[in-house]
Amino acid sequence: MLTALGDCRSALSSKQFSDSTPTDLSDHGGTEDSLLTPEELSVLCRHMNEQHWAAQQVQRASVELFQALFFRDRPENDPIRQADGIICQLRGNNGFVVLVSRFGIRGSVCVKDPQGQVAWMSTKSEDRHRIQWMPAGAGFEVERVYDSTRGDCGRLEVRDPRTGEVQRYSIFDHVTVEIHVTDSVTHGLGLRLQLIRGPHVTKDLSATKSITDGKQLDTQLIESVQDQDTKRRRKRALDEQAATADEMEALDQDVLIARLHEPGSMYHHFRKLLRECNPAQPVVSPGDE
């Protein structure tokens, strides 16, 4: 239906745009006369805005349909129907808008339903934030209260006139809602959010566990890198020591050979003695060996 509405509005705009613009643009020759007039630009921009609006509505309706199909076949007591939501807007004197980030749902929640029942957190039960729906004749009041010293949107207050106790709902409070699917003959599937727990502080154990696991992984990674770096440094030091030892050994050999070639060395004295003892036998020099 939304698509048909968008196509209809677009067709009307296109017809109006085609009637208001010349059909033959070849006579303008790319001069200033070929530019669109403000009226023509207005029609064109309105047509583009309507197309954009229609695409947004179709996308939103598609997401809502698939969300409704996801919850439709689940039993009423399925725990997945209960999710944490954040109050992002106060509406009138009897409700607010919550954002359920787990499923990407944004919907209205009533503190006072059409039958006159008022949501009240039972402080005597084990779960102090559990909602009980008080009957219309119980005297509970719901009021939107503004603070004169602050320029915010105020808060919702639920009062028990018998005891004077007040329960408040403010922006960014965490509440728990239950997701239901509504169906009718004239409308498609939709979602309805019902308040089951009032403002409370969330304790996301899974998030805490994931943070702890992440820190442990980071520590293990750092230790592993440090161990590898230590091993690499040790290997480099051993290689440098081995290279230094080889260089020293080669240097010692060169020094020894150089000393042998000195005229006053023991080697030259030994050769002289050999020549004196055996003048006919040649003596091999160190370079010829």
Coordinates of N, CA, C and O in Angstrom, one line a residue, residues 161-274:
P161 N -1.8 8.0 46.4 CA -2.3 9.0 47.4 C -2.5 8.5 48.8 O -2.5 9.3 49.7
R162 N -2.6 7.2 49.0 CA -2.8 6.7 50.3 C -1.6 6.7 51.1 O -1.6 7.0 52.3
T163 N -0.4 6.4 50.5 CA 0.8 6.3 51.2 C 1.7 7.5 50.9 O 2.7 7.7 51.6
G164 N 1.5 8.2 49.8 CA 2.3 9.3 49.4 C 3.6 8.9 48.7 O 4.4 9.7 48.4
E165 N 3.7 7.6 48.4 CA 4.9 7.1 47.7 C 4.8 7.5 46.2 O 3.8 7.6 45.6
V166 N 6.0 7.9 45.7 CA 6.1 8.3 44.3 C 7.2 7.5 43.6 O 8.2 7.2 44.1
Q167 N 6.8 7.1 42.4 CA 7.8 6.3 41.5 C 7.9 7.2 40.2 O 7.0 7.6 39.6
R168 N 9.2 7.3 39.8 CA 9.5 8.2 38.7 C 10.1 7.5 37.5 O 10.8 6.5 37.6
Y169 N 9.8 8.0 36.3 CA 10.3 7.6 35.0 C 11.0 8.8 34.3 O 10.3 9.8 34.1
S170 N 12.3 8.6 34.0 CA 13.0 9.7 33.4 C 13.7 9.2 32.1 O 13.8 8.0 31.9
I171 N 14.2 10.2 31.3 CA 15.0 9.8 30.1 C 16.2 9.0 30.5 O 16.9 9.3 31.5
F172 N 16.6 8.0 29.7 CA 17.7 7.1 29.9 C 17.6 6.1 31.0 O 18.5 5.4 31.3
D173 N 16.4 6.0 31.6 CA 16.1 4.9 32.6 C 16.0 3.6 31.8 O 15.5 3.5 30.7
H174 N 16.5 2.5 32.5 CA 16.4 1.2 31.9 C 15.1 0.5 32.5 O 14.9 0.5 33.7
V175 N 14.3 0.0 31.6 CA 13.1 -0.7 32.0 C 13.1 -2.0 31.2 O 13.8 -2.2 30.2
T176 N 12.3 -3.0 31.6 CA 12.1 -4.2 30.9 C 10.7 -4.3 30.4 O 9.7 -4.0 31.1
V177 N 10.6 -4.7 29.1 CA 9.3 -4.7 28.4 C 9.1 -6.1 27.9 O 10.1 -6.9 27.7
E178 N 7.9 -6.5 27.6 CA 7.5 -7.7 27.0 C 6.9 -7.4 25.6 O 6.1 -6.6 25.5
I179 N 7.4 -8.2 24.6 CA 7.0 -7.9 23.2 C 5.9 -8.8 22.8 O 6.0 -10.0 23.0
H180 N 4.8 -8.2 22.3 CA 3.6 -8.9 21.9 C 3.4 -8.6 20.4 O 3.7 -7.5 20.0
V181 N 2.7 -9.5 19.7 CA 2.3 -9.3 18.3 C 0.9 -9.0 18.2 O 0.0 -9.7 18.8
T182 N 0.5 -7.9 17.5 CA -0.9 -7.5 17.4 C -1.3 -7.8 15.9 O -0.5 -7.6 15.0
D183 N -2.5 -8.2 15.7 CA -3.0 -8.5 14.4 C -4.5 -8.1 14.3 O -5.2 -8.1 15.3
S184 N -4.8 -7.6 13.1 CA -6.2 -7.1 12.9 C -6.6 -7.4 11.5 O -5.7 -7.7 10.6
V185 N -7.9 -7.2 11.2 CA -8.3 -7.4 9.8 C -7.9 -6.3 8.9 O -7.6 -6.5 7.7
T186 N -7.9 -5.0 9.4 CA -7.7 -3.9 8.6 C -6.2 -3.5 8.5 O -5.8 -2.8 7.6
H187 N -5.4 -4.0 9.5 CA -4.0 -3.6 9.5 C -3.1 -4.9 9.5 O -3.6 -6.0 9.8
G188 N -1.9 -4.7 9.2 CA -1.0 -5.8 9.2 C -0.5 -6.1 10.6 O -0.9 -5.6 11.6
L189 N 0.5 -7.0 10.6 CA 1.1 -7.4 11.9 C 1.9 -6.2 12.5 O 2.5 -5.4 11.8
G190 N 1.8 -6.1 13.8 CA 2.5 -5.0 14.5 C 3.0 -5.5 15.8 O 2.7 -6.6 16.3
L191 N 3.8 -4.7 16.5 CA 4.4 -5.1 17.8 C 3.8 -4.1 18.9 O 3.6 -3.0 18.6
R192 N 3.6 -4.7 20.0 CA 3.1 -3.9 21.2 C 4.0 -4.2 22.3 O 4.3 -5.4 22.6
L193 N 4.5 -3.2 23.0 CA 5.4 -3.3 24.1 C 4.6 -3.1 25.4 O 3.9 -2.1 25.6
Q194 N 4.8 -4.0 26.4 CA 4.2 -3.9 27.7 C 5.2 -3.9 28.8 O 6.2 -4.6 28.8
L195 N 5.0 -2.9 29.7 CA 6.0 -2.7 30.8 C 5.8 -3.8 31.8 O 4.7 -4.1 32.3
I196 N 6.9 -4.5 32.2 CA 6.9 -5.6 33.2 C 7.9 -5.3 34.3 O 7.7 -5.9 35.4
R197 N 8.9 -4.4 34.1 CA 9.8 -4.0 35.2 C 10.1 -2.6 35.1 O 10.3 -2.1 34.0
G198 N 10.1 -1.9 36.2 CA 10.3 -0.4 36.2 C 11.8 -0.1 36.1 O 12.6 -0.9 35.8
P199 N 12.1 1.2 36.3 CA 13.5 1.6 36.2 C 14.4 0.8 37.1 O 14.1 0.7 38.3
H200 N 15.5 0.4 36.6 CA 16.5 -0.4 37.4 C 17.8 -0.3 36.8 O 18.0 0.2 35.7
V201 N 18.8 -0.7 37.5 CA 20.2 -0.7 37.0 C 20.5 -2.1 36.4 O 20.3 -3.1 37.1
T202 N 20.9 -2.1 35.2 CA 21.2 -3.4 34.5 C 22.5 -3.9 34.9 O 23.5 -3.2 35.1
K203 N 22.6 -5.2 35.0 CA 23.9 -5.9 35.3 C 24.1 -6.9 34.2 O 23.6 -8.1 34.3
D204 N 24.8 -6.5 33.2 CA 25.0 -7.4 32.0 C 26.2 -8.2 32.3 O 27.4 -7.8 32.1
L205 N 26.0 -9.5 32.8 CA 27.1 -10.3 33.2 C 27.8 -10.8 31.9 O 29.0 -11.0 32.0
S206 N 27.1 -11.0 30.8 CA 27.8 -11.4 29.6 C 28.8 -10.3 29.1 O 29.9 -10.7 28.7
A207 N 28.4 -9.1 29.2 CA 29.3 -8.0 28.8 C 30.5 -8.0 29.8 O 31.7 -7.8 29.3
T208 N 30.3 -8.1 31.1 CA 31.4 -8.1 32.0 C 32.3 -9.3 31.7 O 33.6 -9.2 31.8
K209 N 31.7 -10.5 31.5 CA 32.5 -11.7 31.2 C 33.4 -11.5 29.9 O 34.5 -11.8 29.8
S210 N 32.7 -10.9 28.9 CA 33.5 -10.6 27.6 C 34.6 -9.7 27.8 O 35.7 -9.8 27.3
I211 N 34.4 -8.6 28.7 CA 35.5 -7.7 29.0 C 36.6 -8.4 29.7 O 37.8 -8.2 29.4
T212 N 36.3 -9.2 30.7 CA 37.3 -10.0 31.4 C 38.1 -10.9 30.5 O 39.3 -11.0 30.6
D213 N 37.3 -11.6 29.7 CA 38.0 -12.5 28.7 C 38.9 -11.8 27.8 O 40.0 -12.2 27.4
G214 N 38.4 -10.6 27.3 CA 39.3 -9.8 26.4 C 40.5 -9.3 27.1 O 41.6 -9.3 26.5
K215 N 40.4 -8.9 28.4 CA 41.7 -8.5 29.1 C 42.6 -9.7 29.3 O 43.8 -9.5 29.2
Q216 N 42.1 -10.9 29.6 CA 42.9 -12.1 29.7 C 43.6 -12.4 28.4 O 44.8 -12.7 28.3
L217 N 42.9 -12.3 27.3 CA 43.5 -12.5 25.9 C 44.6 -11.5 25.6 O 45.6 -11.8 25.1
D218 N 44.3 -10.2 26.0 CA 45.3 -9.2 25.8 C 46.6 -9.5 26.6 O 47.7 -9.3 26.1
T219 N 46.4 -9.9 27.9 CA 47.6 -10.3 28.7 C 48.4 -11.4 28.1 O 49.6 -11.4 28.1
Q220 N 47.6 -12.5 27.7 CA 48.3 -13.6 27.1 C 49.1 -13.2 25.8 O 50.2 -13.7 25.6
L221 N 48.5 -12.4 25.0 CA 49.1 -11.9 23.8 C 50.4 -11.1 24.1 O 51.4 -11.3 23.5
I222 N 50.3 -10.2 25.1 CA 51.5 -9.4 25.5 C 52.6 -10.4 26.0 O 53.8 -10.2 25.6
E223 N 52.2 -11.3 26.9 CA 53.2 -12.2 27.4 C 53.9 -13.1 26.3 O 55.1 -13.3 26.3
S224 N 53.1 -13.5 25.3 CA 53.6 -14.3 24.2 C 54.6 -13.5 23.4 O 55.6 -13.9 23.0
V225 N 54.2 -12.2 23.1 CA 55.1 -11.4 22.3 C 56.4 -11.1 23.1 O 57.5 -11.1 22.5
Q226 N 56.3 -10.9 24.4 CA 57.5 -10.6 25.2 C 58.4 -11.9 25.2 O 59.6 -11.7 25.1
D227 N 57.8 -13.1 25.3 CA 58.6 -14.3 25.3 C 59.3 -14.4 23.9 O 60.5 -14.8 23.9
Q228 N 58.6 -14.2 22.8 CA 59.2 -14.3 21.5 C 60.3 -13.3 21.3 O 61.4 -13.6 20.8
D229 N 60.1 -12.1 21.9 CA 61.1 -11.1 21.8 C 62.4 -11.4 22.6 O 63.5 -11.2 22.1
T230 N 62.2 -12.0 23.8 CA 63.3 -12.5 24.6 C 64.1 -13.6 23.9 O 65.4 -13.5 23.9
K231 N 63.4 -14.5 23.3 CA 64.1 -15.6 22.6 C 64.9 -15.1 21.4 O 66.0 -15.5 21.1
R232 N 64.3 -14.1 20.7 CA 64.9 -13.5 19.5 C 66.2 -12.8 20.0 O 67.2 -12.8 19.3
R233 N 66.1 -12.0 21.1 CA 67.3 -11.3 21.6 C 68.4 -12.3 22.0 O 69.6 -12.0 21.7
R234 N 68.0 -13.4 22.7 CA 69.0 -14.4 23.1 C 69.7 -15.0 21.8 O 70.9 -15.1 21.8
K235 N 68.9 -15.3 20.8 CA 69.5 -15.9 19.6 C 70.4 -14.9 18.9 O 71.5 -15.3 18.5
R236 N 70.0 -13.7 18.9 CA 70.8 -12.7 18.3 C 72.2 -12.5 19.0 O 73.2 -12.4 18.4
A237 N 72.1 -12.5 20.4 CA 73.3 -12.4 21.2 C 74.3 -13.6 20.9 O 75.5 -13.4 20.8
L238 N 73.7 -14.8 20.9 CA 74.5 -16.0 20.6 C 75.2 -15.9 19.2 O 76.3 -16.3 19.0
D239 N 74.4 -15.5 18.2 CA 74.9 -15.3 16.9 C 76.1 -14.3 16.9 O 77.1 -14.5 16.2
E240 N 75.9 -13.2 17.6 CA 76.9 -12.2 17.6 C 78.2 -12.7 18.3 O 79.3 -12.4 17.9
Q241 N 78.0 -13.5 19.4 CA 79.1 -14.1 20.1 C 79.9 -15.0 19.2 O 81.1 -15.0 19.1
A242 N 79.1 -15.9 18.4 CA 79.8 -16.8 17.5 C 80.5 -16.1 16.4 O 81.7 -16.4 16.0
A243 N 79.9 -15.0 15.9 CA 80.6 -14.3 14.8 C 81.8 -13.6 15.3 O 82.9 -13.5 14.7
T244 N 81.8 -13.1 16.6 CA 82.9 -12.4 17.2 C 84.1 -13.4 17.4 O 85.2 -13.1 17.2
A245 N 83.7 -14.6 17.9 CA 84.7 -15.7 18.1 C 85.4 -16.1 16.8 O 86.6 -16.2 16.7
D246 N 84.6 -16.2 15.7 CA 85.2 -16.5 14.4 C 86.1 -15.4 13.9 O 87.2 -15.7 13.4
E247 N 85.7 -14.2 14.1 CA 86.5 -13.0 13.7 C 87.8 -13.0 14.5 O 88.9 -12.8 14.0
M248 N 87.8 -13.3 15.8 CA 89.0 -13.3 16.6 C 89.9 -14.4 16.2 O 91.1 -14.2 16.2
E249 N 89.3 -15.6 15.9 CA 90.2 -16.7 15.5 C 90.9 -16.4 14.2 O 92.1 -16.7 14.0
A250 N 90.1 -15.8 13.2 CA 90.8 -15.4 12.0 C 91.8 -14.4 12.2 O 92.9 -14.4 11.5
L251 N 91.6 -13.4 13.1 CA 92.5 -12.4 13.4 C 93.8 -12.9 14.0 O 94.9 -12.5 13.7
D252 N 93.6 -13.9 14.9 CA 94.8 -14.5 15.5 C 95.6 -15.3 14.5 O 96.9 -15.2 14.6
Q253 N 95.0 -15.9 13.5 CA 95.7 -16.6 12.5 C 96.5 -15.6 11.6 O 97.7 -15.9 11.3
D254 N 95.9 -14.5 11.3 CA 96.6 -13.5 10.5 C 97.8 -12.9 11.3 O 98.9 -12.7 10.7
V255 N 97.6 -12.7 12.6 CA 98.7 -12.2 13.4 C 99.8 -13.2 13.5 O 101.0 -12.8 13.4
L256 N 99.5 -14.5 13.6 CA 100.5 -15.5 13.7 C 101.3 -15.6 12.4 O 102.5 -15.7 12.4
I257 N 100.6 -15.6 11.3 CA 101.3 -15.6 10.0 C 102.2 -14.4 9.8 O 103.3 -14.5 9.3
A258 N 101.7 -13.2 10.2 CA 102.5 -12.0 10.0 C 103.7 -12.1 10.9 O 104.8 -11.7 10.5
R259 N 103.6 -12.7 12.1 CA 104.8 -12.8 12.9 C 105.8 -13.8 12.4 O 107.0 -13.6 12.6
L260 N 105.3 -14.8 11.7 CA 106.2 -15.8 11.1 C 107.1 -15.1 10.0 O 108.2 -15.6 9.8
H261 N 106.5 -14.1 9.3 CA 107.3 -13.5 8.2 C 108.2 -12.4 8.7 O 109.0 -11.8 7.9
E262 N 108.2 -12.1 10.0 CA 109.2 -11.1 10.5 C 110.6 -11.7 10.5 O 110.8 -12.9 10.8
P263 N 111.6 -10.9 10.2 CA 113.0 -11.4 10.1 C 113.5 -11.9 11.4 O 114.3 -12.9 11.4
G264 N 113.1 -11.4 12.5 CA 113.6 -11.9 13.8 C 112.8 -13.0 14.4 O 113.0 -13.3 15.6
S265 N 111.9 -13.6 13.7 CA 111.0 -14.6 14.2 C 111.8 -15.9 14.4 O 112.8 -16.2 13.7
M266 N 111.2 -16.8 15.2 CA 111.8 -18.1 15.4 C 111.8 -19.0 14.1 O 112.7 -19.8 13.9
Y267 N 110.8 -18.7 13.2 CA 110.7 -19.5 12.0 C 111.9 -19.2 11.1 O 112.5 -20.1 10.5
H268 N 112.3 -17.9 11.0 CA 113.4 -17.5 10.2 C 114.7 -18.1 10.8 O 115.6 -18.5 10.0
H269 N 114.8 -18.1 12.1 CA 116.0 -18.7 12.7 C 116.1 -20.2 12.4 O 117.2 -20.7 12.1
F270 N 114.9 -20.8 12.4 CA 114.9 -22.3 12.1 C 115.3 -22.5 10.7 O 116.0 -23.5 10.4
R271 N 114.8 -21.7 9.7 CA 115.2 -21.9 8.3 C 116.7 -21.6 8.1 O 117.3 -22.3 7.3
K272 N 117.2 -20.7 8.8 CA 118.6 -20.4 8.7 C 119.5 -21.6 9.2 O 120.5 -22.0 8.5
L273 N 119.0 -22.2 10.3 CA 119.7 -23.4 10.8 C 119.6 -24.6 9.8 O 120.6 -25.3 9.5
L274 N 118.4 -24.7 9.1 CA 118.3 -25.8 8.2 C 119.2 -25.6 6.9 O 119.8 -26.5 6.4

